[in-house]
Amino acid sequence: MNFRMKLWVGTGALLSFAGGVALATGPAERPKAASLKTEPLPRHQVPVSKDGNLVVGMCDGQTSLEVKGVKEGESLTREQAQRVSDELMAAWHQKNPDATWDPPPATRVVAQAQKPPQKQPQPNPPMGTNQPSTGIGVREGGVTAESGGREVRKEAGANIQDGHSYGAFTPRDEAVWAASTQQFVEEGHRVFHDAAAVGGTIAVSCDMCHPDASNTHPETYPKYQVQLGRVALLRDMINWCIENPVRGKPLADGDPRMRAMEAYIYAQRKGVKLEYGKK
């Protein structure tokens, strides 16, 4: 080995040693982030009936019920499905006596927040005490002092963007937005209460275990969901229930039924503090 080769070998060994020291004395290795890869949801493996009866699994992934007199592949009536759901819920409560369960909301679905009370008119200040104008000139109700000027500038060729609510809006705009949102939420209410609409095959619908979306707690998502074995969004749990107790096919993210049901469930918990990650 000539001198040049000895120099290369020595330098490499030195760098390797230095790297090893750095790894040994550096900060602790951070745990790997959870995989963001989308994977199919696991299925609730329900027992097989020796008589070929229908076995319905609950969304907890553990509780199931054999329905005597109804064969696998047959559908229940709505009344039968409600009785099965009630029995499943009773079994769950018996296994979890200390668990809290929110009652159904007492109020009807209202998507839009209530308007704050109107302020009482204030008497005019004495002459000579008015503050100088700030130039903003915004009035309550969404109509600004600039109302009308926007159209004039558009006619003059100005590049003014339409389709957003950053600027002025009127009581009529608010009424249109409220009606549109309410219609969306009511569609979610319809799907949530209709086994066929959500794609169910045995007549079990979402409301049978969650009357008016009770105990769905959308404000706690995302969170780790034990029966899924991973962090779940609200729509993951909706699909889990559709695939297992409802016996339907999972809905795509953009499916109008999924979007409407999410809107309905969130609307039922409107005003509740967001606590994502909470059990």
PDB file of C-alpha atoms in Angstrom:
ATOM      1  CA  MET A   1       0.000   0.000   0.000  1.00  0.00           C
ATOM      2  CA  ASN A   2       1.567   3.271  -1.065  1.00  0.00           C
ATOM      3  CA  PHE A   3       1.376   6.489   0.881  1.00  0.00           C
ATOM      4  CA  ARG A   4      -1.636   7.882  -1.056  1.00  0.00           C
ATOM      5  CA  MET A   5      -3.736   4.755  -0.413  1.00  0.00           C
ATOM      6  CA  LYS A   6      -2.784   4.812   3.266  1.00  0.00           C
ATOM      7  CA  LEU A   7      -3.934   8.432   3.420  1.00  0.00           C
ATOM      8  CA  TRP A   8      -7.366   7.589   1.886  1.00  0.00           C
ATOM      9  CA  VAL A   9      -7.898   4.599   4.173  1.00  0.00           C
ATOM     10  CA  GLY A  10      -6.915   6.578   7.231  1.00  0.00           C
ATOM     11  CA  THR A  11      -9.185   9.483   6.357  1.00  0.00           C
ATOM     12  CA  GLY A  12     -12.154   7.131   5.766  1.00  0.00           C
ATOM     13  CA  ALA A  13     -11.633   5.422   9.106  1.00  0.00           C
ATOM     14  CA  LEU A  14     -11.457   8.766  10.863  1.00  0.00           C
ATOM     15  CA  LEU A  15     -14.695   9.986   9.262  1.00  0.00           C
ATOM     16  CA  SER A  16     -16.431   6.719  10.107  1.00  0.00           C
ATOM     17  CA  PHE A  17     -15.322   7.009  13.739  1.00  0.00           C
ATOM     18  CA  ALA A  18     -16.492  10.623  13.902  1.00  0.00           C
ATOM     19  CA  GLY A  19     -19.884   9.676  12.457  1.00  0.00           C
ATOM     20  CA  GLY A  20     -20.276   6.919  15.011  1.00  0.00           C
ATOM     21  CA  VAL A  21     -19.492   9.292  17.841  1.00  0.00           C
ATOM     22  CA  ALA A  22     -21.997  11.804  16.524  1.00  0.00           C
ATOM     23  CA  LEU A  23     -24.741   9.170  16.378  1.00  0.00           C
ATOM     24  CA  ALA A  24     -23.918   7.917  19.840  1.00  0.00           C
ATOM     25  CA  THR A  25     -23.885  11.350  21.463  1.00  0.00           C
ATOM     26  CA  GLY A  26     -26.538  13.101  19.330  1.00  0.00           C
ATOM     27  CA  PRO A  27     -30.171  13.657  20.270  1.00  0.00           C
ATOM     28  CA  ALA A  28     -32.409  10.614  20.683  1.00  0.00           C
ATOM     29  CA  GLU A  29     -33.978   9.370  17.494  1.00  0.00           C
ATOM     30  CA  ARG A  30     -37.500  10.666  17.061  1.00  0.00           C
ATOM     31  CA  PRO A  31     -40.214   8.046  16.739  1.00  0.00           C
ATOM     32  CA  LYS A  32     -41.401   7.539  13.200  1.00  0.00           C
ATOM     33  CA  ALA A  33     -44.550   9.389  12.295  1.00  0.00           C
ATOM     34  CA  ALA A  34     -47.681   7.345  11.816  1.00  0.00           C
ATOM     35  CA  SER A  35     -48.220   6.224   8.269  1.00  0.00           C
ATOM     36  CA  LEU A  36     -50.405   8.568   6.260  1.00  0.00           C
ATOM     37  CA  LYS A  37     -51.119   5.875   3.718  1.00  0.00           C
ATOM     38  CA  THR A  38     -54.803   5.218   3.266  1.00  0.00           C
ATOM     39  CA  GLU A  39     -55.621   1.631   4.080  1.00  0.00           C
ATOM     40  CA  PRO A  40     -58.935  -0.208   4.050  1.00  0.00           C
ATOM     41  CA  LEU A  41     -60.745  -0.205   7.354  1.00  0.00           C
ATOM     42  CA  PRO A  42     -60.605  -3.471   9.300  1.00  0.00           C
ATOM     43  CA  ARG A  43     -63.830  -5.478   9.531  1.00  0.00           C
ATOM     44  CA  HIS A  44     -65.665  -6.581  12.635  1.00  0.00           C
ATOM     45  CA  GLN A  45     -65.412 -10.373  12.503  1.00  0.00           C
ATOM     46  CA  VAL A  46     -68.761 -11.536  13.858  1.00  0.00           C
ATOM     47  CA  PRO A  47     -69.379 -15.172  14.875  1.00  0.00           C
ATOM     48  CA  VAL A  48     -70.939 -17.476  12.313  1.00  0.00           C
ATOM     49  CA  SER A  49     -74.355 -18.857  13.228  1.00  0.00           C
ATOM     50  CA  LYS A  50     -74.508 -22.657  13.119  1.00  0.00           C
ATOM     51  CA  ASP A  51     -78.103 -22.315  11.907  1.00  0.00           C
ATOM     52  CA  GLY A  52     -77.264 -19.830   9.186  1.00  0.00           C
ATOM     53  CA  ASN A  53     -78.998 -16.963  10.990  1.00  0.00           C
ATOM     54  CA  LEU A  54     -78.148 -13.341  10.439  1.00  0.00           C
ATOM     55  CA  VAL A  55     -75.507 -12.064  12.888  1.00  0.00           C
ATOM     56  CA  VAL A  56     -75.349  -8.296  13.376  1.00  0.00           C
ATOM     57  CA  GLY A  57     -72.183  -6.717  14.732  1.00  0.00           C
ATOM     58  CA  MET A  58     -72.148  -3.509  16.746  1.00  0.00           C
ATOM     59  CA  CYS A  59     -69.873  -0.595  15.924  1.00  0.00           C
ATOM     60  CA  ASP A  60     -67.741  -1.216  19.032  1.00  0.00           C
ATOM     61  CA  GLY A  61     -66.150  -4.086  17.109  1.00  0.00           C
ATOM     62  CA  GLN A  62     -66.830  -6.577  19.913  1.00  0.00           C
ATOM     63  CA  THR A  63     -70.549  -6.996  20.467  1.00  0.00           C
ATOM     64  CA  SER A  64     -72.758  -9.009  18.115  1.00  0.00           C
ATOM     65  CA  LEU A  65     -76.206 -10.550  18.101  1.00  0.00           C
ATOM     66  CA  GLU A  66     -77.658 -13.564  16.305  1.00  0.00           C
ATOM     67  CA  VAL A  67     -81.137 -12.858  14.939  1.00  0.00           C
ATOM     68  CA  LYS A  68     -83.116 -16.054  15.094  1.00  0.00           C
ATOM     69  CA  GLY A  69     -85.616 -16.561  12.318  1.00  0.00           C
ATOM     70  CA  VAL A  70     -83.750 -14.331   9.843  1.00  0.00           C
ATOM     71  CA  LYS A  71     -81.202 -16.022   7.613  1.00  0.00           C
ATOM     72  CA  GLU A  72     -77.910 -14.560   6.483  1.00  0.00           C
ATOM     73  CA  GLY A  73     -78.534 -12.559   3.305  1.00  0.00           C
ATOM     74  CA  GLU A  74     -82.084 -11.619   4.308  1.00  0.00           C
ATOM     75  CA  SER A  75     -83.126  -8.153   5.426  1.00  0.00           C
ATOM     76  CA  LEU A  76     -84.863  -7.168   8.637  1.00  0.00           C
ATOM     77  CA  THR A  77     -87.931  -5.002   8.810  1.00  0.00           C
ATOM     78  CA  ARG A  78     -87.309  -1.558  10.288  1.00  0.00           C
ATOM     79  CA  GLU A  79     -89.032  -2.632  13.488  1.00  0.00           C
ATOM     80  CA  GLN A  80     -86.862  -5.753  13.736  1.00  0.00           C
ATOM     81  CA  ALA A  81     -83.739  -3.705  13.003  1.00  0.00           C
ATOM     82  CA  GLN A  82     -84.628  -1.246  15.753  1.00  0.00           C
ATOM     83  CA  ARG A  83     -85.148  -4.091  18.236  1.00  0.00           C
ATOM     84  CA  VAL A  84     -81.785  -5.607  17.266  1.00  0.00           C
ATOM     85  CA  SER A  85     -80.074  -2.220  17.670  1.00  0.00           C
ATOM     86  CA  ASP A  86     -81.725  -1.713  21.057  1.00  0.00           C
ATOM     87  CA  GLU A  87     -80.556  -5.146  22.241  1.00  0.00           C
ATOM     88  CA  LEU A  88     -77.029  -4.452  21.029  1.00  0.00           C
ATOM     89  CA  MET A  89     -76.986  -1.130  22.837  1.00  0.00           C
ATOM     90  CA  ALA A  90     -78.317  -2.753  26.006  1.00  0.00           C
ATOM     91  CA  ALA A  91     -75.538  -5.362  25.819  1.00  0.00           C
ATOM     92  CA  TRP A  92     -72.970  -2.603  25.355  1.00  0.00           C
ATOM     93  CA  HIS A  93     -74.260  -0.659  28.350  1.00  0.00           C
ATOM     94  CA  GLN A  94     -74.154  -3.827  30.445  1.00  0.00           C
ATOM     95  CA  LYS A  95     -70.502  -4.358  29.513  1.00  0.00           C
ATOM     96  CA  ASN A  96     -69.696  -0.686  30.094  1.00  0.00           C
ATOM     97  CA  PRO A  97     -71.789   0.375  33.118  1.00  0.00           C
ATOM     98  CA  ASP A  98     -69.625   3.402  33.874  1.00  0.00           C
ATOM     99  CA  ALA A  99     -69.549   4.788  30.350  1.00  0.00           C
ATOM    100  CA  THR A 100     -71.348   8.059  29.763  1.00  0.00           C
ATOM    101  CA  TRP A 101     -73.717   8.312  26.833  1.00  0.00           C
ATOM    102  CA  ASP A 102     -75.087  11.636  25.689  1.00  0.00           C
ATOM    103  CA  PRO A 103     -78.874  11.745  25.287  1.00  0.00           C
ATOM    104  CA  PRO A 104     -80.305  12.786  21.922  1.00  0.00           C
ATOM    105  CA  PRO A 105     -80.226  16.557  21.375  1.00  0.00           C
ATOM    106  CA  ALA A 106     -83.456  18.159  22.466  1.00  0.00           C
ATOM    107  CA  THR A 107     -83.498  20.741  19.705  1.00  0.00           C
ATOM    108  CA  ARG A 108     -84.242  20.394  16.016  1.00  0.00           C
ATOM    109  CA  VAL A 109     -81.418  20.631  13.510  1.00  0.00           C
ATOM    110  CA  VAL A 110     -80.421  24.249  13.019  1.00  0.00           C
ATOM    111  CA  ALA A 111     -77.353  24.771  10.912  1.00  0.00           C
ATOM    112  CA  GLN A 112     -76.903  28.484  11.405  1.00  0.00           C
ATOM    113  CA  ALA A 113     -76.078  30.193  14.649  1.00  0.00           C
ATOM    114  CA  GLN A 114     -78.650  32.397  16.244  1.00  0.00           C
ATOM    115  CA  LYS A 115     -78.224  36.065  15.619  1.00  0.00           C
ATOM    116  CA  PRO A 116     -76.940  38.066  18.592  1.00  0.00           C
ATOM    117  CA  PRO A 117     -79.469  40.400  20.206  1.00  0.00           C
ATOM    118  CA  GLN A 118     -79.788  43.753  18.533  1.00  0.00           C
ATOM    119  CA  LYS A 119     -78.009  46.583  20.252  1.00  0.00           C
ATOM    120  CA  GLN A 120     -80.180  49.281  21.707  1.00  0.00           C
ATOM    121  CA  PRO A 121     -79.895  52.603  19.865  1.00  0.00           C
ATOM    122  CA  GLN A 122     -77.650  55.055  21.677  1.00  0.00           C
ATOM    123  CA  PRO A 123     -78.636  58.711  22.122  1.00  0.00           C
ATOM    124  CA  ASN A 124     -76.718  61.200  20.045  1.00  0.00           C
ATOM    125  CA  PRO A 125     -73.706  62.665  21.891  1.00  0.00           C
ATOM    126  CA  PRO A 126     -73.791  66.356  22.781  1.00  0.00           C
ATOM    127  CA  MET A 127     -72.651  68.686  20.063  1.00  0.00           C
ATOM    128  CA  GLY A 128     -68.917  69.148  19.820  1.00  0.00           C
ATOM    129  CA  THR A 129     -68.013  65.721  21.300  1.00  0.00           C
ATOM    130  CA  ASN A 130     -68.016  63.612  18.110  1.00  0.00           C
ATOM    131  CA  GLN A 131     -64.776  61.737  17.406  1.00  0.00           C
ATOM    132  CA  PRO A 132     -63.111  62.315  14.059  1.00  0.00           C
ATOM    133  CA  SER A 133     -64.041  59.781  11.365  1.00  0.00           C
ATOM    134  CA  THR A 134     -61.644  56.841  10.827  1.00  0.00           C
ATOM    135  CA  GLY A 135     -62.610  56.579   7.191  1.00  0.00           C
ATOM    136  CA  ILE A 136     -63.704  52.920   7.528  1.00  0.00           C
ATOM    137  CA  GLY A 137     -67.403  53.668   7.574  1.00  0.00           C
ATOM    138  CA  VAL A 138     -68.666  50.075   8.171  1.00  0.00           C
ATOM    139  CA  ARG A 139     -72.244  49.650   9.277  1.00  0.00           C
ATOM    140  CA  GLU A 140     -73.696  46.634  11.041  1.00  0.00           C
ATOM    141  CA  GLY A 141     -75.532  44.214   8.804  1.00  0.00           C
ATOM    142  CA  GLY A 142     -72.735  43.780   6.331  1.00  0.00           C
ATOM    143  CA  VAL A 143     -73.425  46.797   4.131  1.00  0.00           C
ATOM    144  CA  THR A 144     -70.461  49.079   3.864  1.00  0.00           C
ATOM    145  CA  ALA A 145     -70.204  52.671   2.926  1.00  0.00           C
ATOM    146  CA  GLU A 146     -68.697  51.426  -0.336  1.00  0.00           C
ATOM    147  CA  SER A 147     -71.863  49.633  -1.428  1.00  0.00           C
ATOM    148  CA  GLY A 148     -72.369  50.281  -5.097  1.00  0.00           C
ATOM    149  CA  GLY A 149     -68.826  51.399  -5.770  1.00  0.00           C
ATOM    150  CA  ARG A 150     -67.756  47.842  -6.554  1.00  0.00           C
ATOM    151  CA  GLU A 151     -70.010  47.650  -9.595  1.00  0.00           C
ATOM    152  CA  VAL A 152     -68.806  50.999 -10.817  1.00  0.00           C
ATOM    153  CA  ARG A 153     -65.175  49.831 -10.656  1.00  0.00           C
ATOM    154  CA  LYS A 154     -66.041  46.573 -12.441  1.00  0.00           C
ATOM    155  CA  GLU A 155     -67.646  48.532 -15.247  1.00  0.00           C
ATOM    156  CA  ALA A 156     -64.467  50.569 -15.459  1.00  0.00           C
ATOM    157  CA  GLY A 157     -62.469  47.364 -16.064  1.00  0.00           C
ATOM    158  CA  ALA A 158     -61.003  46.838 -12.587  1.00  0.00           C
ATOM    159  CA  ASN A 159     -59.986  43.262 -11.703  1.00  0.00           C
ATOM    160  CA  ILE A 160     -62.455  42.587  -8.879  1.00  0.00           C
ATOM    161  CA  GLN A 161     -62.865  39.009  -7.680  1.00  0.00           C
ATOM    162  CA  ASP A 162     -66.350  37.613  -7.251  1.00  0.00           C
ATOM    163  CA  GLY A 163     -67.585  34.576  -5.329  1.00  0.00           C
ATOM    164  CA  HIS A 164     -66.367  35.254  -1.810  1.00  0.00           C
ATOM    165  CA  SER A 165     -67.727  36.988   1.247  1.00  0.00           C
ATOM    166  CA  TYR A 166     -64.711  39.025   2.242  1.00  0.00           C
ATOM    167  CA  GLY A 167     -66.459  42.224   1.387  1.00  0.00           C
ATOM    168  CA  ALA A 168     -69.946  43.532   1.877  1.00  0.00           C
ATOM    169  CA  PHE A 169     -72.936  41.264   2.247  1.00  0.00           C
ATOM    170  CA  THR A 170     -76.577  41.917   2.791  1.00  0.00           C
ATOM    171  CA  PRO A 171     -79.296  40.362   4.935  1.00  0.00           C
ATOM    172  CA  ARG A 172     -80.525  38.672   1.757  1.00  0.00           C
ATOM    173  CA  ASP A 173     -77.089  37.050   1.280  1.00  0.00           C
ATOM    174  CA  GLU A 174     -77.214  35.755   4.849  1.00  0.00           C
ATOM    175  CA  ALA A 175     -80.672  34.316   4.308  1.00  0.00           C
ATOM    176  CA  VAL A 176     -79.536  32.494   1.161  1.00  0.00           C
ATOM    177  CA  TRP A 177     -76.456  31.064   2.934  1.00  0.00           C
ATOM    178  CA  ALA A 178     -78.492  29.932   5.927  1.00  0.00           C
ATOM    179  CA  ALA A 179     -81.115  28.239   3.755  1.00  0.00           C
ATOM    180  CA  SER A 180     -78.443  26.476   1.667  1.00  0.00           C
ATOM    181  CA  THR A 181     -76.634  25.173   4.749  1.00  0.00           C
ATOM    182  CA  GLN A 182     -79.865  24.118   6.398  1.00  0.00           C
ATOM    183  CA  GLN A 183     -80.858  22.173   3.280  1.00  0.00           C
ATOM    184  CA  PHE A 184     -77.476  20.429   3.291  1.00  0.00           C
ATOM    185  CA  VAL A 185     -77.800  19.469   6.947  1.00  0.00           C
ATOM    186  CA  GLU A 186     -81.358  18.219   6.483  1.00  0.00           C
ATOM    187  CA  GLU A 187     -80.166  15.956   3.664  1.00  0.00           C
ATOM    188  CA  GLY A 188     -77.678  14.510   6.133  1.00  0.00           C
ATOM    189  CA  HIS A 189     -80.510  14.018   8.613  1.00  0.00           C
ATOM    190  CA  ARG A 190     -82.466  12.091   5.960  1.00  0.00           C
ATOM    191  CA  VAL A 191     -79.566   9.794   5.057  1.00  0.00           C
ATOM    192  CA  PHE A 192     -78.670   9.241   8.710  1.00  0.00           C
ATOM    193  CA  HIS A 193     -82.197   7.968   9.407  1.00  0.00           C
ATOM    194  CA  ASP A 194     -82.635   5.836   6.270  1.00  0.00           C
ATOM    195  CA  ALA A 195     -80.894   2.457   5.961  1.00  0.00           C
ATOM    196  CA  ALA A 196     -81.528   2.245   2.216  1.00  0.00           C
ATOM    197  CA  ALA A 197     -80.257   5.786   1.573  1.00  0.00           C
ATOM    198  CA  VAL A 198     -76.948   5.056   3.292  1.00  0.00           C
ATOM    199  CA  GLY A 199     -76.579   1.788   1.379  1.00  0.00           C
ATOM    200  CA  GLY A 200     -77.529  -0.604   4.174  1.00  0.00           C
ATOM    201  CA  THR A 201     -78.589  -4.146   3.322  1.00  0.00           C
ATOM    202  CA  ILE A 202     -80.229  -5.377   6.541  1.00  0.00           C
ATOM    203  CA  ALA A 203     -82.425  -2.342   7.439  1.00  0.00           C
ATOM    204  CA  VAL A 204     -80.171  -1.086  10.242  1.00  0.00           C
ATOM    205  CA  SER A 205     -79.679   2.696  10.007  1.00  0.00           C
ATOM    206  CA  CYS A 206     -77.322   5.047  11.832  1.00  0.00           C
ATOM    207  CA  ASP A 207     -79.997   6.586  14.063  1.00  0.00           C
ATOM    208  CA  MET A 208     -80.933   3.236  15.586  1.00  0.00           C
ATOM    209  CA  CYS A 209     -77.837   3.288  17.810  1.00  0.00           C
ATOM    210  CA  HIS A 210     -77.282   7.071  17.686  1.00  0.00           C
ATOM    211  CA  PRO A 211     -80.700   8.773  17.897  1.00  0.00           C
ATOM    212  CA  ASP A 212     -80.316  12.213  16.304  1.00  0.00           C
ATOM    213  CA  ALA A 213     -76.545  11.654  16.179  1.00  0.00           C
ATOM    214  CA  SER A 214     -76.255  11.274  19.955  1.00  0.00           C
ATOM    215  CA  ASN A 215     -72.837  10.310  21.276  1.00  0.00           C
ATOM    216  CA  THR A 216     -71.077  10.778  17.963  1.00  0.00           C
ATOM    217  CA  HIS A 217     -68.797  13.523  19.360  1.00  0.00           C
ATOM    218  CA  PRO A 218     -67.554  14.955  16.066  1.00  0.00           C
ATOM    219  CA  GLU A 219     -65.655  17.644  17.988  1.00  0.00           C
ATOM    220  CA  THR A 220     -63.195  15.005  19.270  1.00  0.00           C
ATOM    221  CA  TYR A 221     -61.917  13.919  15.842  1.00  0.00           C
ATOM    222  CA  PRO A 222     -59.249  13.199  14.734  1.00  0.00           C
ATOM    223  CA  LYS A 223     -58.436  10.730  17.499  1.00  0.00           C
ATOM    224  CA  TYR A 224     -57.086   7.227  17.989  1.00  0.00           C
ATOM    225  CA  GLN A 225     -59.956   4.792  17.524  1.00  0.00           C
ATOM    226  CA  VAL A 226     -59.303   1.473  19.230  1.00  0.00           C
ATOM    227  CA  GLN A 227     -61.484  -0.731  17.036  1.00  0.00           C
ATOM    228  CA  LEU A 228     -59.742   0.644  13.944  1.00  0.00           C
ATOM    229  CA  GLY A 229     -56.269   0.453  15.440  1.00  0.00           C
ATOM    230  CA  ARG A 230     -55.310   3.871  14.103  1.00  0.00           C
ATOM    231  CA  VAL A 231     -56.081   7.565  14.139  1.00  0.00           C
ATOM    232  CA  ALA A 232     -59.484   8.137  12.585  1.00  0.00           C
ATOM    233  CA  LEU A 233     -61.428  11.027  11.134  1.00  0.00           C
ATOM    234  CA  LEU A 234     -65.156  11.305  11.681  1.00  0.00           C
ATOM    235  CA  ARG A 235     -65.777   9.914   8.192  1.00  0.00           C
ATOM    236  CA  ASP A 236     -63.684   6.858   9.016  1.00  0.00           C
ATOM    237  CA  MET A 237     -66.061   6.037  11.852  1.00  0.00           C
ATOM    238  CA  ILE A 238     -69.082   6.716   9.641  1.00  0.00           C
ATOM    239  CA  ASN A 239     -67.729   4.202   7.139  1.00  0.00           C
ATOM    240  CA  TRP A 240     -66.897   1.736   9.902  1.00  0.00           C
ATOM    241  CA  CYS A 241     -70.542   1.801  11.023  1.00  0.00           C
ATOM    242  CA  ILE A 242     -71.756   1.560   7.431  1.00  0.00           C
ATOM    243  CA  GLU A 243     -69.614  -1.510   6.782  1.00  0.00           C
ATOM    244  CA  ASN A 244     -70.385  -3.340  10.030  1.00  0.00           C
ATOM    245  CA  PRO A 245     -73.762  -2.813  11.757  1.00  0.00           C
ATOM    246  CA  VAL A 246     -75.373  -1.330   8.645  1.00  0.00           C
ATOM    247  CA  ARG A 247     -73.825  -3.909   6.255  1.00  0.00           C
ATOM    248  CA  GLY A 248     -73.267  -1.436   3.439  1.00  0.00           C
ATOM    249  CA  LYS A 249     -70.324  -0.331   1.326  1.00  0.00           C
ATOM    250  CA  PRO A 250     -68.040   2.478   2.517  1.00  0.00           C
ATOM    251  CA  LEU A 251     -68.680   5.878   0.976  1.00  0.00           C
ATOM    252  CA  ALA A 252     -66.024   7.780  -0.945  1.00  0.00           C
ATOM    253  CA  ASP A 253     -64.729  11.006   0.584  1.00  0.00           C
ATOM    254  CA  GLY A 254     -66.560  13.100  -1.981  1.00  0.00           C
ATOM    255  CA  ASP A 255     -69.826  11.162  -1.843  1.00  0.00           C
ATOM    256  CA  PRO A 256     -72.662  13.666  -1.266  1.00  0.00           C
ATOM    257  CA  ARG A 257     -74.132  11.346   1.376  1.00  0.00           C
ATOM    258  CA  MET A 258     -70.899  11.355   3.351  1.00  0.00           C
ATOM    259  CA  ARG A 259     -70.605  15.145   3.135  1.00  0.00           C
ATOM    260  CA  ALA A 260     -74.228  15.634   4.150  1.00  0.00           C
ATOM    261  CA  MET A 261     -74.007  13.239   7.101  1.00  0.00           C
ATOM    262  CA  GLU A 262     -70.858  14.940   8.359  1.00  0.00           C
ATOM    263  CA  ALA A 263     -72.643  18.291   8.124  1.00  0.00           C
ATOM    264  CA  TYR A 264     -75.640  16.907  10.023  1.00  0.00           C
ATOM    265  CA  ILE A 265     -73.533  15.361  12.805  1.00  0.00           C
ATOM    266  CA  TYR A 266     -71.460  18.543  13.236  1.00  0.00           C
ATOM    267  CA  ALA A 267     -74.617  20.657  13.249  1.00  0.00           C
ATOM    268  CA  GLN A 268     -76.041  18.560  16.092  1.00  0.00           C
ATOM    269  CA  ARG A 269     -73.008  19.476  18.201  1.00  0.00           C
ATOM    270  CA  LYS A 270     -72.820  23.111  17.168  1.00  0.00           C
ATOM    271  CA  GLY A 271     -71.312  25.257  19.880  1.00  0.00           C
ATOM    272  CA  VAL A 272     -69.513  22.386  21.616  1.00  0.00           C
ATOM    273  CA  LYS A 273     -65.856  23.030  22.355  1.00  0.00           C
ATOM    274  CA  LEU A 274     -63.400  21.391  19.960  1.00  0.00           C
ATOM    275  CA  GLU A 275     -61.241  18.849  21.764  1.00  0.00           C
ATOM    276  CA  TYR A 276     -59.641  16.786  19.039  1.00  0.00           C
ATOM    277  CA  GLY A 277     -57.937  13.647  20.240  1.00  0.00           C
ATOM    278  CA  LYS A 278     -60.272  13.271  23.215  1.00  0.00           C
ATOM    279  CA  LYS A 279     -61.535   9.754  23.874  1.00  0.00           C
TER     280      LYS A 279
END
